[in-house]
Amino acid sequence: MNNEIIKLSKISKKFDGAGKDIIVLKNINLKINKGEFHVIMGRNGTGKSTLSNFITGKDGYNKENGKILYNNKNLDNLLPEERAAAGIFMSFQYPVAIPGVNTMHFLRTAVNSIRKSQNKDEYDPASFIRLFKEKLKIVGLDKSFANRSVNDGFSGGEKKRFEILQMLLLEPKLSILDETDSGLDIDALKIIANGIENYRGKNNSFLLITHYYRILKYLKPDYVHVLLNGKIVKSGDKELALKLEREGYSWLE
């Protein structure tokens, strides 16, 4: 039985908006198996967010050659919503506010849409409210969030916790977390890490993008990769992240 969740290889290109192609990722070879937790670290502008956007199908990215496989299926022709239905989730670095859209209704619609696509029973309102309140406790948000609009007036920490709440409710097979720890104080950081650890299991996998070692104090990644100039230049374990914290990236160049 093949245990592979995702495999991305070769080269991708990003359009610069003026008709010119900019090569952002070069010869990326990354394989994530079920139950594995991978971390990507690197300087600003080195391609970390491009990698996550490419996997999730954001417009404006083009693959020159190579392939991106998820559960042995080619993702090239799948829309972002189809990739989400297949079990791929991305936590945004800069979550967008949606005034007037109730958080609980938004999440119930999203969760039921995913469940319907997977031929699972949809949640009725009462069942979802119970589940919603249960997950709220894990991410340290109070019941008042049921009456608020999506990310509208949220603090930076609340937005990041709301992203983890979405992950817990959507139950993806592959969670891509793009700088989920940025801008968080120590208490919020611990809550985010706890939410991630709460969801870890042998059947779901993670790709965490971060600049800092500090969130890894509370997590146990299987692999840490360094992305520089569009290439993975080194892979290791948690100790590699600690070395980067102490010495930076110059020793890898």
Coordinates of N, CA and C in Angstrom, one line a residue:
M1 N 0.8 -1.2 0.0 CA 0.0 0.0 0.0 C 0.9 1.3 0.0
N2 N 0.6 2.2 -1.0 CA 1.4 3.4 -1.0 C 1.0 4.4 0.0
N3 N 2.0 4.9 0.8 CA 1.7 5.7 1.9 C 1.9 7.2 1.6
E4 N 2.1 7.5 0.3 CA 2.5 8.9 -0.1 C 1.3 9.8 -0.1
I5 N 1.4 11.0 0.5 CA 0.4 12.0 0.4 C 0.7 13.0 -0.7
I6 N 1.9 13.5 -0.8 CA 2.2 14.5 -1.9 C 3.6 14.4 -2.3
K7 N 3.9 14.6 -3.6 CA 5.2 14.6 -4.1 C 5.3 15.7 -5.1
L8 N 6.2 16.7 -5.0 CA 6.3 17.8 -5.9 C 7.8 17.8 -6.4
S9 N 7.9 17.9 -7.7 CA 9.3 17.8 -8.3 C 9.5 18.7 -9.4
K10 N 10.7 18.9 -9.7 CA 11.2 19.8 -10.9 C 10.9 21.2 -10.6
I11 N 10.5 22.0 -11.7 CA 10.5 23.4 -11.7 C 9.1 24.0 -11.8
S12 N 8.9 25.1 -11.0 CA 7.7 25.9 -11.2 C 8.1 27.3 -11.5
K13 N 7.2 28.0 -12.2 CA 7.4 29.4 -12.5 C 6.3 30.3 -12.1
K14 N 6.6 31.5 -11.7 CA 5.5 32.5 -11.3 C 5.5 33.7 -12.3
F15 N 4.3 34.0 -12.7 CA 4.2 35.2 -13.6 C 4.4 36.5 -12.8
D16 N 5.0 37.5 -13.3 CA 5.2 38.7 -12.6 C 4.1 39.7 -12.8
G17 N 3.1 39.4 -13.5 CA 2.0 40.3 -13.7 C 2.1 41.2 -15.0
A18 N 3.3 41.1 -15.6 CA 3.5 42.0 -16.8 C 3.9 41.1 -18.0
G19 N 3.5 39.9 -17.9 CA 3.7 39.0 -19.0 C 5.0 38.3 -19.0
K20 N 5.8 38.5 -18.0 CA 7.1 37.9 -17.9 C 7.1 36.8 -16.8
D21 N 7.8 35.7 -17.1 CA 7.9 34.6 -16.2 C 9.1 34.7 -15.3
I22 N 8.9 34.5 -14.0 CA 10.0 34.5 -13.1 C 10.1 33.2 -12.5
I23 N 11.3 32.5 -12.6 CA 11.5 31.2 -12.0 C 11.6 31.4 -10.5
V24 N 10.7 30.8 -9.7 CA 10.7 31.0 -8.3 C 11.2 29.7 -7.6
L25 N 10.7 28.6 -8.0 CA 11.1 27.3 -7.5 C 11.9 26.5 -8.5
K26 N 13.0 25.9 -8.1 CA 13.9 25.2 -9.0 C 14.2 23.8 -8.5
N27 N 13.8 22.8 -9.2 CA 14.2 21.4 -8.9 C 13.8 21.0 -7.5
I28 N 12.5 21.4 -7.1 CA 12.0 21.0 -5.8 C 11.6 19.5 -5.8
N29 N 12.2 18.8 -4.9 CA 11.8 17.4 -4.7 C 11.4 17.2 -3.3
L30 N 10.1 17.1 -3.0 CA 9.6 17.0 -1.7 C 8.5 15.9 -1.6
K31 N 8.7 15.0 -0.7 CA 7.7 13.9 -0.6 C 7.3 13.9 0.9
I32 N 6.0 13.9 1.1 CA 5.4 13.9 2.4 C 4.5 12.7 2.5
N33 N 4.8 11.8 3.5 CA 4.0 10.6 3.7 C 2.9 10.8 4.8
K34 N 2.0 10.0 4.8 CA 0.9 10.0 5.8 C 1.5 10.1 7.2
G35 N 1.0 11.0 8.0 CA 1.4 11.0 9.4 C 2.7 11.9 9.6
E36 N 3.3 12.4 8.6 CA 4.5 13.1 8.7 C 4.3 14.6 8.9
F37 N 5.2 15.2 9.6 CA 5.2 16.6 9.9 C 6.5 17.2 9.3
H38 N 6.4 18.0 8.2 CA 7.5 18.7 7.6 C 7.5 20.2 7.8
V39 N 8.7 20.7 8.0 CA 8.8 22.2 8.2 C 9.7 22.7 7.1
I40 N 9.3 23.9 6.5 CA 10.1 24.6 5.5 C 10.6 25.9 6.2
M41 N 11.9 26.2 6.2 CA 12.4 27.4 6.7 C 13.2 28.1 5.6
G42 N 13.4 29.4 5.7 CA 14.2 30.1 4.7 C 14.0 31.6 4.8
R43 N 14.8 32.4 4.1 CA 14.7 33.8 4.1 C 13.4 34.3 3.4
N44 N 13.1 35.6 3.6 CA 12.0 36.2 2.8 C 12.3 36.1 1.3
G45 N 11.3 35.8 0.5 CA 11.5 35.9 -0.9 C 12.1 34.7 -1.5
T46 N 12.3 33.6 -0.8 CA 13.0 32.5 -1.3 C 12.1 31.4 -1.9
G47 N 10.8 31.6 -1.8 CA 9.8 30.7 -2.5 C 9.0 29.9 -1.6
K48 N 9.0 30.2 -0.3 CA 8.2 29.3 0.7 C 6.7 29.5 0.4
S49 N 6.2 30.7 0.4 CA 4.8 30.9 0.1 C 4.4 30.5 -1.3
T50 N 5.3 30.7 -2.2 CA 5.0 30.2 -3.6 C 4.8 28.7 -3.6
L51 N 5.6 28.0 -2.9 CA 5.4 26.5 -2.8 C 4.0 26.1 -2.3
S52 N 3.6 26.8 -1.2 CA 2.3 26.5 -0.6 C 1.1 26.9 -1.6
N53 N 1.3 28.1 -2.2 CA 0.3 28.5 -3.2 C 0.2 27.6 -4.4
F54 N 1.3 27.1 -4.8 CA 1.4 26.2 -6.0 C 0.7 24.9 -5.7
I55 N 0.9 24.3 -4.5 CA 0.2 23.1 -4.1 C -1.3 23.2 -4.0
T56 N -1.7 24.4 -3.5 CA -3.2 24.6 -3.3 C -3.9 25.1 -4.6
G57 N -3.1 25.4 -5.6 CA -3.7 25.8 -6.9 C -4.1 27.2 -7.1
K58 N -3.4 28.2 -6.5 CA -3.6 29.6 -6.6 C -3.3 30.0 -8.1
D59 N -4.1 30.9 -8.6 CA -3.9 31.5 -9.9 C -2.6 32.2 -10.0
G60 N -2.0 32.2 -11.2 CA -0.8 33.0 -11.4 C 0.5 32.2 -11.4
Y61 N 0.4 30.9 -11.2 CA 1.6 30.1 -11.1 C 1.5 29.1 -12.2
N62 N 2.7 28.8 -12.8 CA 2.8 27.9 -13.9 C 3.9 26.9 -13.7
K63 N 3.6 25.6 -14.0 CA 4.6 24.6 -13.9 C 5.3 24.4 -15.3
E64 N 6.6 24.5 -15.3 CA 7.3 24.4 -16.6 C 7.5 22.9 -16.9
N65 N 7.9 22.1 -15.9 CA 7.9 20.7 -16.1 C 7.9 20.0 -14.7
G66 N 7.9 18.7 -14.7 CA 7.8 18.0 -13.4 C 6.3 17.6 -13.1
K67 N 6.0 17.3 -11.9 CA 4.7 16.9 -11.5 C 4.4 17.1 -10.0
I68 N 3.1 17.3 -9.7 CA 2.7 17.4 -8.4 C 1.6 16.4 -8.1
L69 N 1.9 15.4 -7.3 CA 1.0 14.3 -7.0 C 0.5 14.4 -5.6
Y70 N -0.8 14.0 -5.5 CA -1.4 13.9 -4.1 C -2.2 12.6 -4.1
N71 N -1.8 11.7 -3.2 CA -2.4 10.4 -3.2 C -2.3 9.7 -4.6
N72 N -1.2 9.9 -5.2 CA -0.9 9.3 -6.5 C -1.8 9.9 -7.7
K73 N -2.5 11.0 -7.4 CA -3.2 11.7 -8.5 C -2.6 13.0 -8.8
N74 N -2.5 13.3 -10.1 CA -1.9 14.5 -10.6 C -2.9 15.7 -10.3
L75 N -2.4 16.7 -9.7 CA -3.2 17.9 -9.3 C -3.3 18.9 -10.3
D76 N -2.6 18.8 -11.4 CA -2.5 19.9 -12.4 C -3.8 20.4 -12.9
N77 N -4.8 19.6 -13.1 CA -6.1 20.1 -13.7 C -7.2 20.3 -12.6
L78 N -6.8 20.2 -11.3 CA -7.8 20.4 -10.3 C -7.9 21.9 -9.8
L79 N -9.1 22.4 -9.7 CA -9.3 23.7 -9.2 C -9.0 23.8 -7.7
P80 N -8.7 24.9 -7.1 CA -8.4 25.0 -5.7 C -9.5 24.4 -4.8
E81 N -10.8 24.6 -5.2 CA -11.9 24.0 -4.4 C -11.9 22.4 -4.5
E82 N -11.4 21.9 -5.7 CA -11.4 20.5 -5.8 C -10.2 19.9 -5.0
R83 N -9.2 20.6 -4.9 CA -8.0 20.2 -4.1 C -8.4 20.2 -2.6
A84 N -9.2 21.2 -2.2 CA -9.7 21.3 -0.8 C -10.6 20.1 -0.5
A85 N -11.5 19.8 -1.5 CA -12.4 18.7 -1.3 C -11.7 17.4 -1.2
A86 N -10.5 17.3 -1.8 CA -9.7 16.1 -1.8 C -8.9 16.0 -0.4
G87 N -8.9 17.1 0.4 CA -8.3 17.0 1.7 C -7.1 17.9 1.9
I88 N -6.9 18.9 1.0 CA -5.8 19.8 1.2 C -6.3 21.1 1.8
F89 N -5.6 21.5 2.9 CA -6.0 22.7 3.6 C -4.8 23.7 3.7
M90 N -5.1 25.0 3.6 CA -4.0 25.9 3.7 C -4.4 27.0 4.7
S91 N -3.6 27.2 5.7 CA -3.8 28.3 6.7 C -3.0 29.5 6.2
F92 N -3.7 30.7 6.0 CA -3.2 31.8 5.3 C -2.2 32.6 6.2
Q93 N -1.2 33.2 5.6 CA -0.3 34.1 6.3 C -1.0 35.4 6.7
Y94 N -1.9 35.8 5.8 CA -2.6 37.1 6.0 C -4.1 36.8 5.8
P95 N -4.8 36.3 6.8 CA -6.2 36.0 6.6 C -7.0 37.2 6.3
V96 N -8.0 37.1 5.4 CA -8.8 38.2 4.9 C -10.1 38.3 5.7
A97 N -10.5 39.5 6.1 CA -11.8 39.8 6.8 C -12.9 39.7 5.8
I98 N -14.0 39.2 6.2 CA -15.2 39.1 5.4 C -16.4 39.7 6.2
P99 N -16.5 41.0 6.2 CA -17.6 41.6 7.0 C -19.0 41.1 6.6
G100 N -19.8 40.9 7.6 CA -21.2 40.5 7.3 C -21.4 39.0 7.2
V101 N -20.3 38.2 7.1 CA -20.4 36.8 7.0 C -20.1 36.1 8.3
N102 N -21.2 35.5 8.9 CA -21.1 35.0 10.3 C -20.1 33.8 10.3
T103 N -19.2 33.8 11.3 CA -18.2 32.7 11.4 C -18.8 31.3 11.5
M104 N -19.8 31.1 12.3 CA -20.3 29.8 12.4 C -21.0 29.3 11.2
H105 N -21.8 30.2 10.5 CA -22.4 29.8 9.3 C -21.4 29.6 8.2
F106 N -20.4 30.4 8.2 CA -19.3 30.2 7.2 C -18.7 28.9 7.3
L107 N -18.3 28.5 8.5 CA -17.6 27.2 8.8 C -18.5 26.0 8.5
R108 N -19.8 26.1 8.9 CA -20.7 25.0 8.7 C -20.9 24.8 7.2
T109 N -21.0 25.9 6.4 CA -21.1 25.7 5.0 C -19.9 25.1 4.4
A110 N -18.7 25.5 4.8 CA -17.5 24.9 4.3 C -17.3 23.5 4.7
V111 N -17.6 23.1 6.0 CA -17.5 21.8 6.4 C -18.4 20.8 5.7
N112 N -19.7 21.3 5.6 CA -20.7 20.4 4.9 C -20.4 20.3 3.4
S113 N -19.8 21.3 2.8 CA -19.4 21.2 1.4 C -18.4 20.1 1.2
I114 N -17.4 20.1 2.1 CA -16.3 19.1 2.0 C -16.9 17.7 2.3
R115 N -17.7 17.6 3.3 CA -18.3 16.3 3.7 C -19.2 15.8 2.5
K116 N -19.9 16.6 1.9 CA -20.8 16.2 0.8 C -19.9 15.7 -0.4
S117 N -18.8 16.4 -0.6 CA -18.0 15.9 -1.7 C -17.3 14.6 -1.4
Q118 N -17.2 14.2 -0.1 CA -16.6 13.0 0.3 C -17.7 11.9 0.6
N119 N -18.9 12.2 0.3 CA -20.0 11.3 0.5 C -20.2 10.9 2.0
K120 N -20.0 12.0 2.8 CA -20.3 11.9 4.2 C -21.6 12.6 4.6
D121 N -22.2 12.2 5.7 CA -23.4 13.0 6.1 C -23.1 14.4 6.5
E122 N -23.9 15.3 6.2 CA -23.7 16.7 6.5 C -24.2 17.0 8.0
Y123 N -23.6 17.9 8.6 CA -24.0 18.3 10.0 C -25.3 19.1 10.0
D124 N -26.3 18.7 10.8 CA -27.4 19.6 11.0 C -27.0 20.7 12.0
P125 N -27.8 21.8 12.0 CA -27.3 23.0 12.8 C -27.0 22.6 14.3
A126 N -27.8 21.8 15.0 CA -27.5 21.5 16.4 C -26.2 20.8 16.6
S127 N -26.0 19.8 15.7 CA -24.8 19.0 15.8 C -23.5 19.8 15.5
F128 N -23.6 20.7 14.6 CA -22.5 21.5 14.3 C -22.2 22.5 15.4
I129 N -23.2 23.1 16.0 CA -23.0 24.0 17.1 C -22.2 23.3 18.2
R130 N -22.6 22.1 18.5 CA -21.8 21.3 19.6 C -20.4 21.2 19.2
L131 N -20.2 20.8 17.9 CA -18.8 20.6 17.5 C -18.0 21.9 17.4
F132 N -18.6 22.9 17.0 CA -18.0 24.3 16.9 C -17.6 24.7 18.3
K133 N -18.4 24.5 19.3 CA -18.0 25.0 20.7 C -16.9 24.1 21.2
E134 N -16.9 22.8 20.9 CA -15.8 21.9 21.3 C -14.5 22.4 20.8
K135 N -14.4 22.7 19.5 CA -13.2 23.1 18.9 C -12.7 24.5 19.3
L136 N -13.7 25.4 19.6 CA -13.4 26.7 20.1 C -12.5 26.6 21.3
K137 N -12.8 25.7 22.2 CA -12.1 25.6 23.5 C -10.6 25.2 23.2
I138 N -10.4 24.4 22.2 CA -9.0 23.9 21.9 C -8.1 25.1 21.4
V139 N -8.7 26.0 20.7 CA -7.9 27.2 20.2 C -8.1 28.4 21.0
G140 N -8.7 28.3 22.2 CA -8.8 29.4 23.1 C -9.7 30.5 22.7
L141 N -10.7 30.3 22.0 CA -11.6 31.3 21.6 C -13.0 31.1 22.3
D142 N -13.6 32.2 22.7 CA -14.8 32.1 23.5 C -16.1 32.0 22.6
K143 N -17.2 31.7 23.2 CA -18.4 31.5 22.5 C -18.9 32.7 21.7
S144 N -18.5 33.9 22.0 CA -18.9 35.1 21.3 C -18.5 35.0 19.8
F145 N -17.5 34.2 19.5 CA -17.1 34.1 18.1 C -18.2 33.6 17.2
A146 N -19.1 32.9 17.8 CA -20.2 32.4 17.0 C -21.1 33.5 16.4
N147 N -21.0 34.7 17.0 CA -21.8 35.9 16.5 C -21.0 36.9 15.8
R148 N -19.7 36.6 15.5 CA -18.9 37.6 14.8 C -18.7 37.3 13.4
S149 N -18.3 38.3 12.6 CA -18.1 38.1 11.2 C -16.7 37.6 11.0
V150 N -16.4 36.9 9.9 CA -15.2 36.2 9.6 C -14.0 37.2 9.6
N151 N -13.1 37.1 10.6 CA -11.9 37.9 10.7 C -12.1 39.4 10.8
D152 N -13.4 39.8 11.0 CA -13.7 41.2 11.0 C -13.4 41.8 12.4
G153 N -12.4 42.6 12.5 CA -12.1 43.2 13.9 C -11.3 42.2 14.7
F154 N -10.9 41.1 14.2 CA -10.0 40.1 14.9 C -8.6 40.7 15.1
S155 N -8.0 40.4 16.2 CA -6.6 40.7 16.4 C -5.8 39.7 15.6
G156 N -4.5 40.0 15.5 CA -3.7 39.1 14.7 C -3.7 37.7 15.3
G157 N -3.6 37.6 16.6 CA -3.7 36.2 17.2 C -5.0 35.5 17.0
E158 N -6.1 36.3 17.1 CA -7.4 35.7 16.9 C -7.5 35.2 15.4
K159 N -7.0 35.9 14.5 CA -7.0 35.4 13.1 C -6.3 34.1 12.9
K160 N -5.1 34.0 13.5 CA -4.3 32.8 13.4 C -5.0 31.6 14.1
R161 N -5.6 31.9 15.3 CA -6.4 30.8 16.0 C -7.6 30.4 15.2
F162 N -8.2 31.4 14.5 CA -9.4 31.0 13.7 C -9.0 30.1 12.5
E163 N -7.8 30.3 12.0 CA -7.3 29.5 10.9 C -7.1 28.0 11.4
I164 N -6.6 27.9 12.6 CA -6.5 26.5 13.2 C -7.8 25.9 13.5
L165 N -8.8 26.7 13.9 CA -10.1 26.3 14.1 C -10.7 25.7 12.8
Q166 N -10.5 26.4 11.7 CA -11.0 25.9 10.4 C -10.3 24.5 10.1
M167 N -9.0 24.4 10.4 CA -8.4 23.1 10.2 C -9.0 22.0 11.0
L168 N -9.3 22.2 12.3 CA -9.8 21.2 13.1 C -11.2 20.8 12.7
L169 N -12.0 21.7 12.1 CA -13.3 21.4 11.7 C -13.4 20.7 10.3
L170 N -12.5 21.2 9.4 CA -12.5 20.6 8.0 C -11.8 19.3 8.0
E171 N -10.9 18.9 8.9 CA -10.3 17.6 9.0 C -9.6 17.3 7.7
P172 N -8.6 18.1 7.3 CA -7.9 17.8 6.0 C -6.9 16.6 6.2
K173 N -6.5 16.1 5.1 CA -5.4 15.0 5.1 C -4.0 15.7 5.1
L174 N -4.0 16.8 4.4 CA -2.7 17.6 4.3 C -3.0 19.0 4.7
S175 N -2.3 19.5 5.8 CA -2.5 20.8 6.3 C -1.2 21.6 6.0
I176 N -1.3 22.7 5.2 CA -0.2 23.6 4.9 C -0.4 24.8 5.7
L177 N 0.5 25.1 6.6 CA 0.4 26.2 7.5 C 1.5 27.3 7.2
D178 N 1.0 28.4 6.6 CA 2.0 29.4 6.1 C 2.2 30.5 7.1
E179 N 3.3 30.4 7.8 CA 3.7 31.3 8.9 C 2.5 31.5 9.9
T180 N 2.0 30.5 10.3 CA 0.9 30.5 11.3 C 1.4 31.1 12.6
D181 N 2.7 31.1 12.9 CA 3.2 31.6 14.1 C 3.6 33.1 14.1
S182 N 3.6 33.7 12.9 CA 4.0 35.1 12.8 C 3.2 36.0 13.6
G183 N 3.8 36.9 14.4 CA 3.1 38.0 15.1 C 2.4 37.5 16.4
L184 N 2.7 36.3 16.8 CA 2.0 35.8 18.0 C 2.8 36.0 19.3
D185 N 2.2 36.3 20.4 CA 2.8 36.3 21.7 C 3.0 34.9 22.2
I186 N 3.7 34.7 23.3 CA 4.0 33.4 23.8 C 2.7 32.6 24.1
D187 N 1.7 33.2 24.7 CA 0.5 32.5 25.0 C -0.2 32.0 23.8
A188 N -0.4 32.9 22.8 CA -1.0 32.5 21.5 C -0.3 31.5 20.8
L189 N 1.1 31.5 20.9 CA 1.9 30.6 20.2 C 1.7 29.2 20.8
K190 N 1.6 29.1 22.1 CA 1.3 27.8 22.7 C 0.0 27.2 22.3
I191 N -1.0 28.1 22.2 CA -2.4 27.7 21.9 C -2.4 27.2 20.4
I192 N -1.7 27.9 19.5 CA -1.6 27.4 18.1 C -1.0 26.1 18.0
A193 N 0.2 25.9 18.7 CA 0.9 24.7 18.7 C 0.1 23.5 19.3
N194 N -0.7 23.8 20.4 CA -1.6 22.8 21.0 C -2.7 22.4 20.0
G195 N -3.2 23.4 19.3 CA -4.2 23.0 18.3 C -3.7 22.1 17.2
I196 N -2.5 22.4 16.8 CA -1.8 21.6 15.7 C -1.6 20.2 16.3
E197 N -1.0 20.1 17.5 CA -0.7 18.8 18.1 C -2.0 18.0 18.3
N198 N -3.1 18.7 18.6 CA -4.3 18.0 18.9 C -4.9 17.3 17.7
Y199 N -4.5 17.8 16.5 CA -5.0 17.2 15.3 C -4.0 16.2 14.6
R200 N -2.8 16.2 15.1 CA -1.9 15.2 14.5 C -2.3 13.8 14.7
G201 N -2.0 13.0 13.6 CA -2.4 11.6 13.7 C -1.7 10.8 12.6
K202 N -1.8 9.6 12.5 CA -1.1 8.7 11.6 C -1.7 8.9 10.1
N203 N -2.9 9.5 10.0 CA -3.5 9.6 8.7 C -3.5 11.0 8.1
N204 N -3.0 12.0 8.9 CA -2.9 13.3 8.3 C -1.5 13.8 8.4
S205 N -1.2 14.8 7.5 CA 0.2 15.3 7.4 C 0.2 16.8 7.4
F206 N 1.4 17.3 7.7 CA 1.6 18.8 7.8 C 2.8 19.3 7.0
L207 N 2.6 20.5 6.5 CA 3.8 21.2 6.0 C 3.7 22.6 6.6
L208 N 4.6 22.9 7.5 CA 4.6 24.1 8.3 C 5.7 25.0 7.7
I209 N 5.3 26.3 7.3 CA 6.3 27.2 6.8 C 6.5 28.3 7.9
T210 N 7.8 28.5 8.3 CA 8.1 29.4 9.4 C 9.5 30.0 9.2
H211 N 9.7 31.1 9.9 CA 11.0 31.8 9.9 C 11.7 31.4 11.2
Y212 N 11.0 30.9 12.2 CA 11.5 30.9 13.5 C 11.5 29.5 14.1
Y213 N 12.4 29.3 15.0 CA 12.5 28.0 15.8 C 11.4 28.0 16.9
R214 N 11.0 29.1 17.4 CA 10.2 29.2 18.6 C 9.0 28.3 18.6
I215 N 8.2 28.2 17.5 CA 7.0 27.3 17.6 C 7.4 25.9 17.6
L216 N 8.6 25.5 17.2 CA 9.1 24.1 17.2 C 9.5 23.7 18.6
K217 N 9.5 24.6 19.6 CA 9.7 24.2 21.0 C 8.5 23.4 21.4
Y218 N 7.4 23.6 20.8 CA 6.1 23.0 21.2 C 5.6 21.9 20.3
L219 N 6.4 21.7 19.2 CA 6.0 20.7 18.2 C 7.2 19.7 17.9
K220 N 6.9 18.6 17.3 CA 7.9 17.6 17.1 C 7.9 17.2 15.6
P221 N 8.5 18.1 14.8 CA 8.5 17.8 13.3 C 9.4 16.5 13.0
D222 N 9.0 15.9 11.9 CA 9.8 14.7 11.5 C 11.0 15.2 10.6
Y223 N 10.7 16.3 9.8 CA 11.8 16.8 8.9 C 11.7 18.3 8.9
V224 N 12.9 18.9 8.8 CA 13.1 20.3 8.6 C 13.9 20.5 7.3
H225 N 13.3 21.3 6.4 CA 14.0 21.6 5.1 C 14.3 23.1 5.0
V226 N 15.4 23.4 4.4 CA 15.8 24.8 4.2 C 15.7 25.1 2.7
L227 N 14.9 26.1 2.5 CA 14.6 26.6 1.1 C 15.4 27.9 0.9
L228 N 16.4 27.9 -0.1 CA 17.1 29.1 -0.4 C 17.2 29.2 -1.9
N229 N 16.9 30.4 -2.4 CA 16.9 30.7 -3.8 C 16.1 29.7 -4.7
G230 N 15.0 29.3 -4.1 CA 14.1 28.4 -4.8 C 14.4 26.9 -4.8
K231 N 15.4 26.6 -4.0 CA 15.9 25.2 -3.9 C 15.9 24.7 -2.5
I232 N 15.6 23.4 -2.2 CA 15.8 22.8 -0.9 C 17.3 22.5 -0.8
V233 N 18.0 23.2 0.0 CA 19.5 23.0 0.0 C 19.9 22.1 1.2
K234 N 19.1 21.9 2.1 CA 19.4 21.0 3.2 C 18.2 20.5 4.0
S235 N 18.2 19.3 4.4 CA 17.1 18.7 5.2 C 17.7 18.1 6.5
G236 N 16.9 18.1 7.5 CA 17.4 17.5 8.8 C 16.2 17.3 9.7
D237 N 16.6 17.4 11.0 CA 15.5 17.3 12.1 C 15.4 18.6 12.8
K238 N 14.8 18.6 14.0 CA 14.6 19.8 14.7 C 15.9 20.5 15.1
E239 N 17.0 19.8 15.2 CA 18.3 20.4 15.5 C 18.7 21.3 14.4
L240 N 18.4 21.1 13.2 CA 18.7 21.9 12.0 C 18.0 23.3 12.2
A241 N 16.8 23.3 12.7 CA 16.0 24.5 12.9 C 16.7 25.4 14.0
L242 N 17.2 24.7 15.0 CA 17.9 25.3 16.1 C 19.2 25.9 15.7
K243 N 19.9 25.2 14.8 CA 21.2 25.7 14.2 C 20.9 27.0 13.4
L244 N 19.8 27.0 12.6 CA 19.5 28.2 11.8 C 19.1 29.4 12.7
E245 N 18.5 29.1 13.9 CA 18.2 30.1 14.8 C 19.4 30.8 15.4
R246 N 20.4 30.0 15.6 CA 21.7 30.5 16.2 C 22.6 31.2 15.1
E247 N 22.6 30.6 13.9 CA 23.7 31.0 13.0 C 23.2 31.6 11.7
G248 N 21.9 31.6 11.5 CA 21.3 32.1 10.2 C 21.5 31.2 9.1
Y249 N 21.5 31.7 7.8 CA 21.6 30.9 6.6 C 22.9 31.0 5.8
S250 N 23.7 31.9 6.2 CA 24.9 32.2 5.4 C 25.8 31.0 5.3
W251 N 25.9 30.1 6.3 CA 26.7 28.9 6.2 C 26.3 27.9 5.2
L252 N 25.0 28.1 4.7 CA 24.5 27.1 3.7 C 24.8 27.6 2.3
E253 N 25.3 28.8 2.1 CA 25.6 29.4 0.8 C 27.1 29.2 0.4

